[in-house]
Short mmCIF file of C-alpha atoms and ligand atoms in Angstrom, two decimals:
data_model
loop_
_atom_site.label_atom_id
_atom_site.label_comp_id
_atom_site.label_asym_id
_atom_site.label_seq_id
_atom_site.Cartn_x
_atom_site.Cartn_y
_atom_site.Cartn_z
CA UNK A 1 1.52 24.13 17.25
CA UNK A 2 2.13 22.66 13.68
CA UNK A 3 5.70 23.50 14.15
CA UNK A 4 5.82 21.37 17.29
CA UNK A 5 3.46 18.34 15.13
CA UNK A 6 5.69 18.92 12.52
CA UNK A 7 9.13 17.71 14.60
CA UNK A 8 7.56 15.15 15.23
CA UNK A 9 6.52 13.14 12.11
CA UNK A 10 8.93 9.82 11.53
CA UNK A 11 8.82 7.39 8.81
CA UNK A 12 7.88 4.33 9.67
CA UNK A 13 10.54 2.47 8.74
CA UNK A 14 12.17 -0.05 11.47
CA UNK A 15 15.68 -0.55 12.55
CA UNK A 16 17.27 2.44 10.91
CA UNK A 17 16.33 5.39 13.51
CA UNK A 18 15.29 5.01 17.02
CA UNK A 19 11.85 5.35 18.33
CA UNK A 20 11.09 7.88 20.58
CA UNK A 21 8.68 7.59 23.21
CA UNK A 22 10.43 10.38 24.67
CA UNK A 23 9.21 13.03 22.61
CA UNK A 24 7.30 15.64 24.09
CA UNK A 25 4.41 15.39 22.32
CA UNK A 26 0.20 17.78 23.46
CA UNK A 27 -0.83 15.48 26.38
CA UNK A 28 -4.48 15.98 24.57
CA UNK A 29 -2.71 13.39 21.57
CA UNK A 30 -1.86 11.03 24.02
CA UNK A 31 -4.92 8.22 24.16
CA UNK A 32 -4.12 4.83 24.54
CA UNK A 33 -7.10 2.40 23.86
CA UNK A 34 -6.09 -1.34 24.34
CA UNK A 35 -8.65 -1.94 21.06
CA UNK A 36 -7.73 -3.91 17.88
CA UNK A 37 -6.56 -1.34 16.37
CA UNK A 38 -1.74 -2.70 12.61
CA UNK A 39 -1.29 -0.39 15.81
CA UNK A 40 -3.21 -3.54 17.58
CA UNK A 41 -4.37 -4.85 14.44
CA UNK A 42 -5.45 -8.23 13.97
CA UNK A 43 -3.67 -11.09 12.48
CA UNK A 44 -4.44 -11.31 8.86
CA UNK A 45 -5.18 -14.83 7.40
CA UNK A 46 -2.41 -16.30 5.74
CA UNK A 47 -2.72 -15.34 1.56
CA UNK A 48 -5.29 -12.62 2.22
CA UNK A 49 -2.91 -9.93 0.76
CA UNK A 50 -1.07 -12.43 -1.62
CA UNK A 51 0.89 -8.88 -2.93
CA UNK A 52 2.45 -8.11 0.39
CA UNK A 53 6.16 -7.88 0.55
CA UNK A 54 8.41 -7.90 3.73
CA UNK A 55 11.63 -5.90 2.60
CA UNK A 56 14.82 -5.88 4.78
CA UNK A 57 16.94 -2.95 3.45
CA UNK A 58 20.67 -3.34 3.64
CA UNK A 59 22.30 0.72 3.60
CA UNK A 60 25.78 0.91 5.10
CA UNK A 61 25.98 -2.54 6.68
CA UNK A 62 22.80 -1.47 8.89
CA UNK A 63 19.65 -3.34 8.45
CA UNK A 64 15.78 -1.99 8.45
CA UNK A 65 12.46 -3.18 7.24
CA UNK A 66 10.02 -2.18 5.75
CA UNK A 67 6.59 -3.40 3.41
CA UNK A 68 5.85 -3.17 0.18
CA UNK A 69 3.61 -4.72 -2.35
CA UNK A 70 3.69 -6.36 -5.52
CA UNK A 71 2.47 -4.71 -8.74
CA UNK A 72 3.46 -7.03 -11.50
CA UNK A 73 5.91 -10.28 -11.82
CA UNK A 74 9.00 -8.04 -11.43
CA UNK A 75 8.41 -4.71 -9.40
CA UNK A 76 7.83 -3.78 -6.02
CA UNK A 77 5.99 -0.75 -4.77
CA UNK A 78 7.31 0.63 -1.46
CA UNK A 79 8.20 4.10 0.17
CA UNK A 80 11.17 6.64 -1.39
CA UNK A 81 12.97 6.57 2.17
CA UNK A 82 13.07 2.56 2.74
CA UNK A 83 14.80 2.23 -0.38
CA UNK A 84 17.17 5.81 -0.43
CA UNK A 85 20.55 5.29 -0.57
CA UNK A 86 20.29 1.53 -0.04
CA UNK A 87 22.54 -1.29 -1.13
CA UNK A 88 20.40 -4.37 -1.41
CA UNK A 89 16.67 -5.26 -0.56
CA UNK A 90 15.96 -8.64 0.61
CA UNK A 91 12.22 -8.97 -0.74
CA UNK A 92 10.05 -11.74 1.13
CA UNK A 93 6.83 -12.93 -1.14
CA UNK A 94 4.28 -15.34 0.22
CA UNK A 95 4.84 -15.02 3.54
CA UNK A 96 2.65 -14.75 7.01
CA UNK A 97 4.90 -16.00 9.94
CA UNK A 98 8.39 -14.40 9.20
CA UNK A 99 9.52 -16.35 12.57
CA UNK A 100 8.57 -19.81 10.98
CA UNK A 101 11.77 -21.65 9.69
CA UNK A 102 10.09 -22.54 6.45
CA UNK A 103 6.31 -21.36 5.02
CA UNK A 104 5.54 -23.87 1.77
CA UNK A 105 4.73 -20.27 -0.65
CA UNK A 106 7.47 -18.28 1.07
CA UNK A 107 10.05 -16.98 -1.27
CA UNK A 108 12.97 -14.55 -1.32
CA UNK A 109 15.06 -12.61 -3.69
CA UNK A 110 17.60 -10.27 -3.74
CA UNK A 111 17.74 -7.05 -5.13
CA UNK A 112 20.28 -3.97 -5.97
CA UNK A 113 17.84 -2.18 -8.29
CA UNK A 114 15.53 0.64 -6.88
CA UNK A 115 13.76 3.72 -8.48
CA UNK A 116 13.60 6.60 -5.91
CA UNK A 117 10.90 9.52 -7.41
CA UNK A 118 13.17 11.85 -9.12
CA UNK A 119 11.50 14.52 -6.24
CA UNK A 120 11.88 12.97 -2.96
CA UNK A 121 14.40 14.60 -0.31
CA UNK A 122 15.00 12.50 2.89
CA UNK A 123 14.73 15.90 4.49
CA UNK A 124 10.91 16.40 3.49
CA UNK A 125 7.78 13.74 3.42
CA UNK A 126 6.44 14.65 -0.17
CA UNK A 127 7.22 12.24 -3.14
CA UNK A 128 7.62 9.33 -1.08
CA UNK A 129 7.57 6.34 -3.24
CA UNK A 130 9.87 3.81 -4.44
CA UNK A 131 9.89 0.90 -6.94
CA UNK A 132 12.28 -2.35 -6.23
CA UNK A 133 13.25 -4.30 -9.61
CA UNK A 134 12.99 -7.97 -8.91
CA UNK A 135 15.82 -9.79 -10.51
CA UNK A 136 13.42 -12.82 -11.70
CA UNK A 137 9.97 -12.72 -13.00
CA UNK A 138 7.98 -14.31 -10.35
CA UNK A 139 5.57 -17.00 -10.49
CA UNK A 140 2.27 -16.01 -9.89
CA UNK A 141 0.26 -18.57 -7.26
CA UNK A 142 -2.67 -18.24 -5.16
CA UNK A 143 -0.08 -16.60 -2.25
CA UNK A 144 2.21 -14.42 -4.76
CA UNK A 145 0.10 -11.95 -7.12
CA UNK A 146 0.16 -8.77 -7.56
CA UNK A 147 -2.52 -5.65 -6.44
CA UNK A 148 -4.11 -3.89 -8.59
CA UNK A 149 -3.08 -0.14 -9.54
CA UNK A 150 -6.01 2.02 -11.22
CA UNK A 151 -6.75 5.20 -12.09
CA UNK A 152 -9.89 6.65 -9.99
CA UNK A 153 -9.78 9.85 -11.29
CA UNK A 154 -10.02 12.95 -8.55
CA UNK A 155 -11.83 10.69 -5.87
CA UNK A 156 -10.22 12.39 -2.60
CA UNK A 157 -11.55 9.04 -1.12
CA UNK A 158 -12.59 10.81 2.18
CA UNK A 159 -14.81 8.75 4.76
CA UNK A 160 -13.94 5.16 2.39
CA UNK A 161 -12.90 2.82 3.89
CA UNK A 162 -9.61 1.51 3.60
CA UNK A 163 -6.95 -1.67 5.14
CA UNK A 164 -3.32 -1.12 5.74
CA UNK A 165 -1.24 -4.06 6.31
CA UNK A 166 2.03 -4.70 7.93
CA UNK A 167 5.10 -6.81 10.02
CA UNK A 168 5.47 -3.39 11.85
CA UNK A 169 5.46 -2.62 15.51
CA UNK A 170 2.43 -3.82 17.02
CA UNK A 171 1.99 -0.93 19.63
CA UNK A 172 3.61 1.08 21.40
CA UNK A 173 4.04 -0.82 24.45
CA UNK A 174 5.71 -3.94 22.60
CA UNK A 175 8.34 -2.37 20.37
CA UNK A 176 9.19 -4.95 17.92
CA UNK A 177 7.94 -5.76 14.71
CA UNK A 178 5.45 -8.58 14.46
CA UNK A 179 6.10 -11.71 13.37
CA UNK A 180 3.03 -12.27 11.50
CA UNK A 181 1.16 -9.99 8.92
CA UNK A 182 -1.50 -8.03 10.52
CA UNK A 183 -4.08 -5.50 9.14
CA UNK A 184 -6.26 -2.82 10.14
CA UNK A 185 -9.19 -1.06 8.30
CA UNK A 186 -9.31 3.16 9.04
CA UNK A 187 -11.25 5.68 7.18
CA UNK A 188 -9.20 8.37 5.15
CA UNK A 189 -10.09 12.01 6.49
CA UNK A 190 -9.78 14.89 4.53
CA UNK A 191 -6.52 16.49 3.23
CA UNK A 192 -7.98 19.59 5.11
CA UNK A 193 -8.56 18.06 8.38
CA UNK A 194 -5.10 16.20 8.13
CA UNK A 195 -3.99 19.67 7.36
CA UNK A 196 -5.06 20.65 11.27
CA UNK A 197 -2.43 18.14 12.78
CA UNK A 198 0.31 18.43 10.56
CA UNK A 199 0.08 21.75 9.12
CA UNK A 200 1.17 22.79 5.61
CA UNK A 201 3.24 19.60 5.06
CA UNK A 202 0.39 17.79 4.03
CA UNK A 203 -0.10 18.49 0.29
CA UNK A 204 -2.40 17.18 -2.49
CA UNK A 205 -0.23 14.21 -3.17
CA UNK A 206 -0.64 12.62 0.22
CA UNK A 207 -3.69 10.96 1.53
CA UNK A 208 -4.31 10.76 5.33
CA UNK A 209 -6.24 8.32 7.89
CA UNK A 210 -8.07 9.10 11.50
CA UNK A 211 -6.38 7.11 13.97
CA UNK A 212 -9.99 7.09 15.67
CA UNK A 213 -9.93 3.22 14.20
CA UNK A 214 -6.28 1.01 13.01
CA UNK A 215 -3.25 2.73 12.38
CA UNK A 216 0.37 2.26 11.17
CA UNK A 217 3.98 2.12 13.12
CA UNK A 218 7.39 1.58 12.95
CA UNK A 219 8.06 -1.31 10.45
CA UNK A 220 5.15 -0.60 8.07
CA UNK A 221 6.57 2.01 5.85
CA UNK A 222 6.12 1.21 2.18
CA UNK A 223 3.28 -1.05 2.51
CA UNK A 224 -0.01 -1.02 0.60
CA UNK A 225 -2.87 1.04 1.91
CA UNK A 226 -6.09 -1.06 -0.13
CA UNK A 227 -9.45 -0.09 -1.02
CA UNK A 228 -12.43 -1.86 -2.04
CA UNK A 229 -14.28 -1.56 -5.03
CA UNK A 230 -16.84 -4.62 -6.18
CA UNK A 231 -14.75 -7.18 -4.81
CA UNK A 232 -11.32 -5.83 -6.23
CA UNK A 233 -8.72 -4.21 -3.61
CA UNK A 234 -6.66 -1.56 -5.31
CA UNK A 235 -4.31 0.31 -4.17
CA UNK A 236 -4.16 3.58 -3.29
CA UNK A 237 -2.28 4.43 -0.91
CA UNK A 238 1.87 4.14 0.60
CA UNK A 239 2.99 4.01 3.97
CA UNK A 240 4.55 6.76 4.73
CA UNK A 241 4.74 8.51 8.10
CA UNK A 242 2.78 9.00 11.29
CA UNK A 243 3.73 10.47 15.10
CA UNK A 244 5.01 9.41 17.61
CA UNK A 245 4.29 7.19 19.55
CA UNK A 246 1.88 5.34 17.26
CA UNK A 247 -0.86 5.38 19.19
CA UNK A 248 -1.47 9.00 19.39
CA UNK A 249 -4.70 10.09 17.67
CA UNK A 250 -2.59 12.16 15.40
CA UNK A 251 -3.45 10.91 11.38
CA UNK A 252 -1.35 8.59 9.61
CA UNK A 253 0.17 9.95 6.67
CA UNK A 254 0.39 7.70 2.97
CA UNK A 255 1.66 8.58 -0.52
CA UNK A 256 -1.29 8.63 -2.95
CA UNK A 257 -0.67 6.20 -5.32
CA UNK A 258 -2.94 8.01 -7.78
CA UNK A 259 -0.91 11.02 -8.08
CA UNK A 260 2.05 8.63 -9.46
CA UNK A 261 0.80 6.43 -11.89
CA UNK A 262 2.56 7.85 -15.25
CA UNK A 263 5.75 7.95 -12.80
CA UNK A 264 5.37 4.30 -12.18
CA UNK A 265 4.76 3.93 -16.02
CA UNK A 266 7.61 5.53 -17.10
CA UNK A 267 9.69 3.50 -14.61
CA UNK A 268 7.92 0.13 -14.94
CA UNK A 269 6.34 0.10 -18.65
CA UNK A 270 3.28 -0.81 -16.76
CA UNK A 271 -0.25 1.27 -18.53
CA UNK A 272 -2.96 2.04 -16.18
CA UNK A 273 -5.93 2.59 -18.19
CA UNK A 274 -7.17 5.82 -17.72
CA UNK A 275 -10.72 5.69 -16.96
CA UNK A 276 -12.12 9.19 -15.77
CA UNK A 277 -14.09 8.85 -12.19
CA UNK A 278 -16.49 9.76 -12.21
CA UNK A 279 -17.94 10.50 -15.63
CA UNK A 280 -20.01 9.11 -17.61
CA UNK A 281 -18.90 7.28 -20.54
CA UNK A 282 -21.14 6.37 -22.85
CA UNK A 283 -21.10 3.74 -26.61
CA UNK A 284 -18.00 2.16 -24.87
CA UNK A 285 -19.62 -0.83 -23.06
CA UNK A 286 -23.47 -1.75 -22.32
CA UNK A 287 -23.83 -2.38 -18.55
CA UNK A 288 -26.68 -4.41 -17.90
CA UNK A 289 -26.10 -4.86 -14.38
CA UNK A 290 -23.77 -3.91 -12.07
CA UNK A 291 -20.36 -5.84 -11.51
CA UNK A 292 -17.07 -7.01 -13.36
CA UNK A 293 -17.41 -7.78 -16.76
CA UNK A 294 -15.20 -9.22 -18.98
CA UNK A 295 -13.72 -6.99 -21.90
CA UNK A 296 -14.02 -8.92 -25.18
CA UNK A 297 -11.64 -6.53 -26.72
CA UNK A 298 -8.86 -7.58 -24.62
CA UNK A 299 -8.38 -10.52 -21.81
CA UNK A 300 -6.26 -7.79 -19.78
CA UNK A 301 -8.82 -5.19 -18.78
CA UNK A 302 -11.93 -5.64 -17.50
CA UNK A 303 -15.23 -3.62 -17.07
CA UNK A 304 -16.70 -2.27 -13.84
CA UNK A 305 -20.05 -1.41 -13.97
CA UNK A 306 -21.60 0.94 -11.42
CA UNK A 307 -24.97 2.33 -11.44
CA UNK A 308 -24.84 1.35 -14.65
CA UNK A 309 -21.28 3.09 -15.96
CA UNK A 310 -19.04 1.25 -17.02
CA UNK A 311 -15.03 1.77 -15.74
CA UNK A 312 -12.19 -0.08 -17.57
CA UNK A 313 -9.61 -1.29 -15.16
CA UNK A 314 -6.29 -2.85 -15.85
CA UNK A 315 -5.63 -6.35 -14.52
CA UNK A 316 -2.36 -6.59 -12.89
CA UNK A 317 0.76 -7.17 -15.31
CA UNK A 318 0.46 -10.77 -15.95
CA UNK A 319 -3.06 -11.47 -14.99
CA UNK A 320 -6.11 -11.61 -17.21
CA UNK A 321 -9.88 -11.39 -16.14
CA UNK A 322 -11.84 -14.45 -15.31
CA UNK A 323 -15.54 -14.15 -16.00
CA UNK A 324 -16.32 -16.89 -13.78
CA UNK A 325 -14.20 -15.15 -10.80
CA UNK A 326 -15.05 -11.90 -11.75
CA UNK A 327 -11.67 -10.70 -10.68
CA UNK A 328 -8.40 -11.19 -12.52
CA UNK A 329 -6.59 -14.54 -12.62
CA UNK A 330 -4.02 -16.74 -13.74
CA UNK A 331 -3.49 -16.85 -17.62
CA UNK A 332 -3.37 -20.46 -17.78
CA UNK A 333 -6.81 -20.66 -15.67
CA UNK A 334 -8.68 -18.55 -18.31
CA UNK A 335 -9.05 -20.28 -21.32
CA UNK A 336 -10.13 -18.14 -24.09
CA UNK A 337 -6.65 -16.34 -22.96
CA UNK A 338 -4.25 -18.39 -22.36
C1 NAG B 401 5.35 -17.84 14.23
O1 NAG B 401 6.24 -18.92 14.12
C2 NAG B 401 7.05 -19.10 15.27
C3 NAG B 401 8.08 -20.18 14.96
O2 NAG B 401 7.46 -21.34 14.50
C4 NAG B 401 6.15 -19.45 16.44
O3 NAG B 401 6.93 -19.64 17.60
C5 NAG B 401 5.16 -18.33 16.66
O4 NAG B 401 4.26 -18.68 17.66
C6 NAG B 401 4.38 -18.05 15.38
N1 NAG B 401 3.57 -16.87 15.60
C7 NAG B 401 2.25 -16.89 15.52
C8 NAG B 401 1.56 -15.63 15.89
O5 NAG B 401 1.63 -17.87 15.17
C1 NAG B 402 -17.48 12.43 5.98
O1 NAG B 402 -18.11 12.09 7.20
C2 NAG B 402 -18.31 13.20 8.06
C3 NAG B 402 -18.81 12.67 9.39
O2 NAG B 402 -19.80 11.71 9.23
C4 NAG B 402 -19.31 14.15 7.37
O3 NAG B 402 -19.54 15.27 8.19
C5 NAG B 402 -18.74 14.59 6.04
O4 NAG B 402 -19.68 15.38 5.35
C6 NAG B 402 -18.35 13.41 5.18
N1 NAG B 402 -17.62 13.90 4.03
C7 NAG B 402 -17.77 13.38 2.82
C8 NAG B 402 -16.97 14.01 1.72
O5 NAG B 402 -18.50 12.43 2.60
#
């Protein structure tokens, strides 16, 4: 049986490989529902995920796409196998309707530098992450800004929910990628339960989704996978593979984002502050009441207080925490910081 799931897992990259709807795949995996499910997602509103990249991947004259998402004002987060053995990345920022001639936020640059984790084998699915070096510093705008990376400590994030985001295929039925962004919310399932579709592939540094709710297809690879905590999406998760055809009930595989954050460090220069979750830290910050709260150490971090704990977080790399927001913000918006 997991042999047989285990032929069957594709990255969801578009354009490179074909699709098969021909595989012969346990007639019991094979529901169609005609619900909103980025498999049937719904259209996102233009600048809700202002970190959301559209890459097109030039390797050997052949084109594909993929997502990714913006961590800082010169580095993209995608998959290992979008960027593998490519020779340029066309990265799209600010964008919702790739089909419109012109969007007034849309930008796009060029770029022949990629990191590939030092582990990753196009033959496996483990290690599956990728940075893209942007060749300019961008210029951070209410459309263009990056998503925040944090350290959660061991959460396994089971039963959370989560939204994925993509230009991928938008079901099976209508194989092309869509022209505008669309997003789903899912609920990550247990490593363990994952474990019962796809067998021992699925190890400690992935992080799976039911496909009872939105799911992922051909096209999304790479993109963010985005979690909530008081009012600040972080990401955890990568895009990374899934059956096919996308609408079987079989889980959607991601890279967790957690498991990589001294790689993307040591590649980037970018700290994550390192906040244990959950513990208890105590005679580091007085939470009052719950919510963001600004660090007057340091405009870059900020505290999260829950039940009374407080978590230090990391704005993104060129941000700095607005009290009055009580999310991170343009430098030149925040006085005391600028
Ligand atoms: C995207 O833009 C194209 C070109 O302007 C337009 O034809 C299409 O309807 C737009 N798509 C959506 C979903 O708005
Ligand atoms: C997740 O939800 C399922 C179904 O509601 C429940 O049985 C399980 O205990 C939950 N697991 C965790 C870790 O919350």
């Amino acid at each position: 049986m997991n042999t047989i799931l285990l032929s069957l897992a594709i990255n969801l990259f578009y354009g490179y490989t074909c699709f098969g709807l021909d595989n012969s795949i346990p007639s019991s995996a094979l529901i169609y529902t005609k619900d909103t499910r980025i498999v049937s997602g719904t259209e996102a509103t233009p600048g809700e995920f202002p970190w959301m990249a559209h890459l097109t991947i030039v390797r050997k004259g052949r084109e594909r796409e993929c997502g990714g998402s913006l961590i800082s004002q010169n580095w993209i987060l995608t998959a290992a196998h979008c960027v593998d053995r490519a020779d340029s990345v066309t990265v799209v920022l600010g964008a919702h309707n790739l089909s419109a001639v012109s969007e007034p936020y849309r930008i796009s640059l060029k770029s022949t530098e990629f990191h590939i984790h030092p582990k990753y084998s196009s033959e496996t699915f483990p290690d599956d992450i990728g940075l893209i070096k942007l060749p300019v510093s961008v210029t951070l705008s209410a459309r263009i800004r990056p998503v925040i990376l944090a350290d959660l400590g061991n959460r396994d994030h089971v039963n959370n929910t989560v939204v994925v985001s993509g230009w991928g295929y938008y079901s099976d039925a209508i194989q092309w990628t869509s022209d505008v962004l669309v997003k789903a919310s899912t609920i990550v399932i247990s490593n363990e339960k994952c474990q019962d579709s796809w067998g021992s592939m699925i190890v400690s540094t992935m992080i799976c989704t039911s496909r009872t709710r939105g799911g992922v297809c051909n096209g999304d690879s790479g993109g963010p996978m985005i979690y909530l905590v008081d009012g600040s999406w972080i990401q955890i998760g990568i895009t990374s593979f899934g059956a096919s055809p996308c609408e079987s009930v079989i889980p959607n595989g991601f890279t967790r984002v957690q498991s990589y954050l001294s790689w993307i460090t040591s590649i980037t220069g970018i700290s994550y502050a390192t906040t244990p979750w959950p513990t208890t830290q105590t005679n580091v910050f007085s939470c009052q009441n719950d919510g963001n709260k600004a660090n007057p150490a340091d405009c870059t971090t900020f505290y999260m207080c829950s039940n009374g704990t407080p978590y230090l977080f990391n704005c993104p790399s060129g941000l700095v925490f607005n009290l009055q927001l009580q999310n991170c913000d343009y430098r030149q918006n925040v006085l005391q910081c600028s």
